[in-house]
Coordinates of C-alpha atoms and ligand atoms in Angstrom, one line a residue:
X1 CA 0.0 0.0 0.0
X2 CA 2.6 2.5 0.6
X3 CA 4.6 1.5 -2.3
X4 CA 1.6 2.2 -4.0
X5 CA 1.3 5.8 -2.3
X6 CA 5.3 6.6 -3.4
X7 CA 4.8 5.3 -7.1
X8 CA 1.5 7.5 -7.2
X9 CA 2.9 10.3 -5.5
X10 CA 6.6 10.1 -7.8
X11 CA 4.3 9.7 -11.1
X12 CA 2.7 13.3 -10.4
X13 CA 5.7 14.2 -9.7
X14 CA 7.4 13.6 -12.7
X15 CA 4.2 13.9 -15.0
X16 CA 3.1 17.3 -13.8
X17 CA 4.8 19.1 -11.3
X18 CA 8.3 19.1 -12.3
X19 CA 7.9 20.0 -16.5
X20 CA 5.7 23.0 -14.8
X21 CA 8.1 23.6 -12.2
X22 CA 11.3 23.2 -15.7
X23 CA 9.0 25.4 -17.7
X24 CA 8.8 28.3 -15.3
X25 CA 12.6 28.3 -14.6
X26 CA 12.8 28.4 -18.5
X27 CA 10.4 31.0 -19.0
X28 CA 12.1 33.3 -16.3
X29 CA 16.1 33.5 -17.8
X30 CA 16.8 36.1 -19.7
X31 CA 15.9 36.1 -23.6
X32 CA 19.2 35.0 -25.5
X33 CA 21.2 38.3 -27.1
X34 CA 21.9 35.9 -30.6
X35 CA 18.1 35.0 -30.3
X36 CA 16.9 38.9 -30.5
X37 CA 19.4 39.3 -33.4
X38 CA 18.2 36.6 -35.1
X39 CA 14.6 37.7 -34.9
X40 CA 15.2 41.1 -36.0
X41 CA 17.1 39.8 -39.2
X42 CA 14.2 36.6 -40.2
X43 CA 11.5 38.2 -38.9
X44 CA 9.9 40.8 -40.9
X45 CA 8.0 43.3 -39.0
X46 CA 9.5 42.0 -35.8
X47 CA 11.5 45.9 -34.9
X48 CA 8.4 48.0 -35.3
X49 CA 6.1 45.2 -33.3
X50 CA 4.7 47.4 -29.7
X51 CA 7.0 46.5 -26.8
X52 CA 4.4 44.2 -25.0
X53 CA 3.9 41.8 -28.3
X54 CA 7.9 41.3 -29.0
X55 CA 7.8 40.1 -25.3
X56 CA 4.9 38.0 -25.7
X57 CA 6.5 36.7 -28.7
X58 CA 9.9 35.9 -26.9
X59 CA 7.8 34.1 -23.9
X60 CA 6.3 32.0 -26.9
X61 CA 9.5 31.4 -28.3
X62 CA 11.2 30.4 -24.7
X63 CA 8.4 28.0 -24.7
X64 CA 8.3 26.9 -28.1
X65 CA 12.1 25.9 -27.8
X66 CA 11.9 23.9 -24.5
X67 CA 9.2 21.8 -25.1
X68 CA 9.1 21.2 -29.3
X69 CA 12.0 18.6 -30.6
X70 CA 14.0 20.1 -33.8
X71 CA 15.3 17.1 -36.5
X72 CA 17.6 18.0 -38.8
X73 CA 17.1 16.1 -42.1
X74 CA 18.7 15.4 -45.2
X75 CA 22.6 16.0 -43.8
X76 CA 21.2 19.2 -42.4
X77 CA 22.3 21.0 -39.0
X78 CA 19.9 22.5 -36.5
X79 CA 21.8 25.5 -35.5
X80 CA 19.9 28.4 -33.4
X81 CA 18.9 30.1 -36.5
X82 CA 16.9 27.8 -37.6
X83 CA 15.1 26.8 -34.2
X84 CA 14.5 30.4 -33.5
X85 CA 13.1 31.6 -37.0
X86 CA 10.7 28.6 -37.3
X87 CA 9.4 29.0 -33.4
X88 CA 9.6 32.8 -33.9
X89 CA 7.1 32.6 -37.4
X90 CA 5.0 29.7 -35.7
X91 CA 4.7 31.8 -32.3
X92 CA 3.3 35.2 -34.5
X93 CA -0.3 33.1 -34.7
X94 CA -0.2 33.2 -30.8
X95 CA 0.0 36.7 -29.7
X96 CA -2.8 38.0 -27.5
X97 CA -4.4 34.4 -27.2
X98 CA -5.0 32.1 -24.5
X99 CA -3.8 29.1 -25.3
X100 CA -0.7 26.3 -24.7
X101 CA 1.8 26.3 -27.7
X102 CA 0.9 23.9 -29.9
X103 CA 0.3 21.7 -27.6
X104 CA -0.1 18.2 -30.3
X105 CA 3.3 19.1 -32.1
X106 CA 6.2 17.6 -30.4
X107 CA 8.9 17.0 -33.4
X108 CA 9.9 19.5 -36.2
X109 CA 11.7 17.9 -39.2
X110 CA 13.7 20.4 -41.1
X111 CA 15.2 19.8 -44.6
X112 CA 18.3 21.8 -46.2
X113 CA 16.0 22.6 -49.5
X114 CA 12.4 21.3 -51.0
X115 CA 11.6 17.7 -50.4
X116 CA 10.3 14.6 -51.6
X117 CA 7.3 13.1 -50.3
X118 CA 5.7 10.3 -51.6
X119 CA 2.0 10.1 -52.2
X120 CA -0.4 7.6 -53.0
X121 CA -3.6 8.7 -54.5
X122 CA -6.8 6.8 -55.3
X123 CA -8.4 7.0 -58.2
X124 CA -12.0 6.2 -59.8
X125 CA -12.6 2.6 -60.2
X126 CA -9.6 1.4 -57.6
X127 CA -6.9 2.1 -59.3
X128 CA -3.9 3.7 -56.9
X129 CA -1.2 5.9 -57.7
X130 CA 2.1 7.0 -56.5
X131 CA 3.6 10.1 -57.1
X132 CA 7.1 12.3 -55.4
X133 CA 6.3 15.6 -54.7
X134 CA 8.7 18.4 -53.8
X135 CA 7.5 20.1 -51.1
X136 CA 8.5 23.4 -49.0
X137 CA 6.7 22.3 -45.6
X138 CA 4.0 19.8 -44.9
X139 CA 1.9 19.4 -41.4
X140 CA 0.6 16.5 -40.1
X141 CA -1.4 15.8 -37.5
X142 CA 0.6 13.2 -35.1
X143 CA 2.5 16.0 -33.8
X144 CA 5.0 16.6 -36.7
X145 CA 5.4 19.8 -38.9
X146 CA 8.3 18.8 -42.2
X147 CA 10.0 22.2 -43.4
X148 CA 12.7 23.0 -46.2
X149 CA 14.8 25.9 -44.6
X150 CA 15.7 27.4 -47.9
X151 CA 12.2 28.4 -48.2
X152 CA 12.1 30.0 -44.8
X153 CA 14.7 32.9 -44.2
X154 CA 14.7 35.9 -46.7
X155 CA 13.8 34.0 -49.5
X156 CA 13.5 36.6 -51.9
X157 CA 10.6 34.7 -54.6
X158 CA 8.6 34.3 -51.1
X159 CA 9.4 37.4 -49.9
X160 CA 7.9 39.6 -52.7
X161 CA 5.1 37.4 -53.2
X162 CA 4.2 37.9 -49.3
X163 CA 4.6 33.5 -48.7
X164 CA 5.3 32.0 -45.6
X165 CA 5.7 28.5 -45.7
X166 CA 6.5 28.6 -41.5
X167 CA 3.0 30.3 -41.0
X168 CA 1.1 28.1 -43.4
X169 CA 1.9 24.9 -41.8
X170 CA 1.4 26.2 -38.5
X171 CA -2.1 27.6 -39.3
X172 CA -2.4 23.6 -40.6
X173 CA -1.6 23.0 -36.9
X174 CA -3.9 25.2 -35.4
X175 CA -6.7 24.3 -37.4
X176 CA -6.3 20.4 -36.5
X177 CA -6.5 21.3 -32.7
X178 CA -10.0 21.1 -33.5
X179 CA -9.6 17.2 -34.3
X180 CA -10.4 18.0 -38.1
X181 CA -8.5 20.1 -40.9
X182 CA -11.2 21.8 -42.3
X183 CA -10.0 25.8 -42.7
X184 CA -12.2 26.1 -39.1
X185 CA -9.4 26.5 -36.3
X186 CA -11.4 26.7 -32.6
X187 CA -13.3 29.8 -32.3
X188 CA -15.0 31.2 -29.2
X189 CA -18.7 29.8 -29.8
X190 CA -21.7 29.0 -32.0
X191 CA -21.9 32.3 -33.1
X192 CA -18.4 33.0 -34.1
X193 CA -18.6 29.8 -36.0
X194 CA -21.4 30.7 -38.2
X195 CA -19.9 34.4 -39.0
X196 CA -16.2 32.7 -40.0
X197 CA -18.0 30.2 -42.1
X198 CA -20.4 32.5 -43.8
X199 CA -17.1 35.1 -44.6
X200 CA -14.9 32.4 -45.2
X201 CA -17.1 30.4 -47.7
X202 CA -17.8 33.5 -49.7
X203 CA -13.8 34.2 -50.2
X204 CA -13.3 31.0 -51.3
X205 CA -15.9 31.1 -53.8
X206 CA -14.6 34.9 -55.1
X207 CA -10.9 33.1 -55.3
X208 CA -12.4 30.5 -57.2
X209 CA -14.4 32.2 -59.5
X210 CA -11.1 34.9 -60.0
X211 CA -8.7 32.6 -61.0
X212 CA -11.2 30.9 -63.3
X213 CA -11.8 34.7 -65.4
X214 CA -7.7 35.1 -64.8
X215 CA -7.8 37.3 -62.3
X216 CA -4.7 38.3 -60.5
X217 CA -5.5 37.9 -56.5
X218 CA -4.4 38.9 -53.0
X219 CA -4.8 35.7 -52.2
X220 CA -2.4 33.3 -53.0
X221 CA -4.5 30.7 -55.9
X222 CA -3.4 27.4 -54.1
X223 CA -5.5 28.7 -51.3
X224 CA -8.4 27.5 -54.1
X225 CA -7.4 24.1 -53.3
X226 CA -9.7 23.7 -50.4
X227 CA -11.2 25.4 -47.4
X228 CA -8.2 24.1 -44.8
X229 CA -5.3 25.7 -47.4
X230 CA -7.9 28.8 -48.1
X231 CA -7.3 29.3 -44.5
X232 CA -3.5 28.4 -44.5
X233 CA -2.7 31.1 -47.6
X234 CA -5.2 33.4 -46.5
X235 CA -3.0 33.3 -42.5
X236 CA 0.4 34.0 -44.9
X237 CA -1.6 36.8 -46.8
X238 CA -2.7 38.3 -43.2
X239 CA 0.7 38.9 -41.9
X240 CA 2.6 39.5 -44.8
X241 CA 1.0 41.9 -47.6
X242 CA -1.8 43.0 -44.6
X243 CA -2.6 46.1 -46.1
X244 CA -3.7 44.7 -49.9
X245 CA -5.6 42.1 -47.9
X246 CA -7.4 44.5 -45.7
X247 CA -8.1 46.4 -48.9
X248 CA -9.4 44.2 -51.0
X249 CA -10.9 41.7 -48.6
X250 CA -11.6 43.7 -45.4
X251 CA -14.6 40.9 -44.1
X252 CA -11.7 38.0 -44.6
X253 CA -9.1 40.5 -42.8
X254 CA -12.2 41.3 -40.0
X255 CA -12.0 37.0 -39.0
X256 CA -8.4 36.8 -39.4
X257 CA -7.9 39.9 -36.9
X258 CA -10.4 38.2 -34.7
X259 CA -9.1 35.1 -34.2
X260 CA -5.3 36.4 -34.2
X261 CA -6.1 38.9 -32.4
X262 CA -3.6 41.5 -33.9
X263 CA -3.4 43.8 -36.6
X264 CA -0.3 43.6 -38.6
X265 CA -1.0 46.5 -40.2
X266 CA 0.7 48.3 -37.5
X267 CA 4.1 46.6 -37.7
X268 CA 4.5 44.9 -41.0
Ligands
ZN301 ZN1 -1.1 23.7 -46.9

């Protein structure tokens, strides 16, 4: 019986009181000098964000780093640049918001350039096919986010054409905390559901329509693809050209301020 009680009483323990107990400690040193310099030079926007956010942001990133496993892949070396651009970018759809970081993802594989995934894809009347596709990032939801870092840091395509491959896949993540990726990420209640979807299904069918007349959009025109990437290109779009997307889409921006609870706008 009282082996019982110690085993009990050394699970808790090590289950929940100590990580809390690490996690605090973490949280409370001092934010990394090389860390601030490297969010100033990968993080666009990062120098004119308000005081309080950039601390959020580093609390995030503190966080991010202490609890999320980094894998280098394909003969590549995790280095502090890399760890604290991606958790830096992935941390930006936190600010202002109640909520643990990321709580499902546990391992991020990075890759020195695009990779090669293999698919398999079935087609009408059984038959199966399998495909490699080079991709920039990819998020899945057992806890794993796959990234190509030469698509992340000042790449200047990405960079003019307002992509971020680090915020895409993490809005991927966000949206499959609610158990489905379906381009609806958890909102507040029934009611905030109903106005997202209405706005949201709307977009989509202006993107869709657009691109079918050749229309040049805000919106990036994978986002046509389907409501979970709609919601993935339309996160990129929000914090990286804000301004055109609050022109030109000011109900979409409305949602996407809600749920991020920022405004860009003032920083980027
Ligand atoms: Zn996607």
């Amino acid at each position: 019986m009282l082996w019982l009680l110690l085993i009990s009483v050394l699970l808790i323990l090590g289950v929940f009181v100590l990580p809390r107990a690490r996690l605090r400690y973490v949280l409370a040193q001092a934010f990394p000098l090389n860390y601030s310099k490297i969010l100033r030079k990968n993080l666009p926007g990062y120098t004119r964000m308000p005081t309080d956010l950039q601390m959020q942001l580093k609390r995030r990133i503190r966080q991010f780093l202490y609890q999320k496993t980094f894998v280098g892949c394909g003969g590549l070396r995790i280095s502090d640049e890399i760890r604290v651009t991606i958790a830096g970018k992935a941390c930006m759809l936190l600010l202002n918001r109640e909520t643990e970081v990321y709580p499902q993802l546990t391992h991020i594989l990075v890759y020195p350039s695009p990779f090669v995934a293999p698919r398999t894809q079935m087609l009408d009347g059984g038959i199966v096919t399998h495909t490699n596709q080079g991709l920039s990032g990819e998020s899945w939801s057992d806890g794993r986010v796959l990234l190509a870092w030469d698509q992340i840091a000042h790449h200047p395509d990405n960079d003019a054409h307002g992509h971020d491959v680090v915020m895409h896949e993490f809005a991927h993540q966000l949206d499959s905390e609610t158990g489905s990726v379906n381009g609806a990420p958890a909102l507040s209640g029934a009611a905030a559901y109903q106005a997202w979807s209405q706005v949201m299904q709307r977009e989509y069918a202006h993107l869709q329509a657009a691109l079918q007349h050749g229309i040049h959009t805000v919106i990036d025109p994978y986002g046509a693809t389907n409501p979970a990437e709609f919601f993935a290109v339309s996160t990129e779009a929000f914090f990286r050209k804000s301004t055109a997307l609050a022109d030109h889409h000011p109900e979409l921006y409305a949602q996407l301020k809600g749920f991020y609870r920022v405004d860009p706008r003032e920083w980027m």
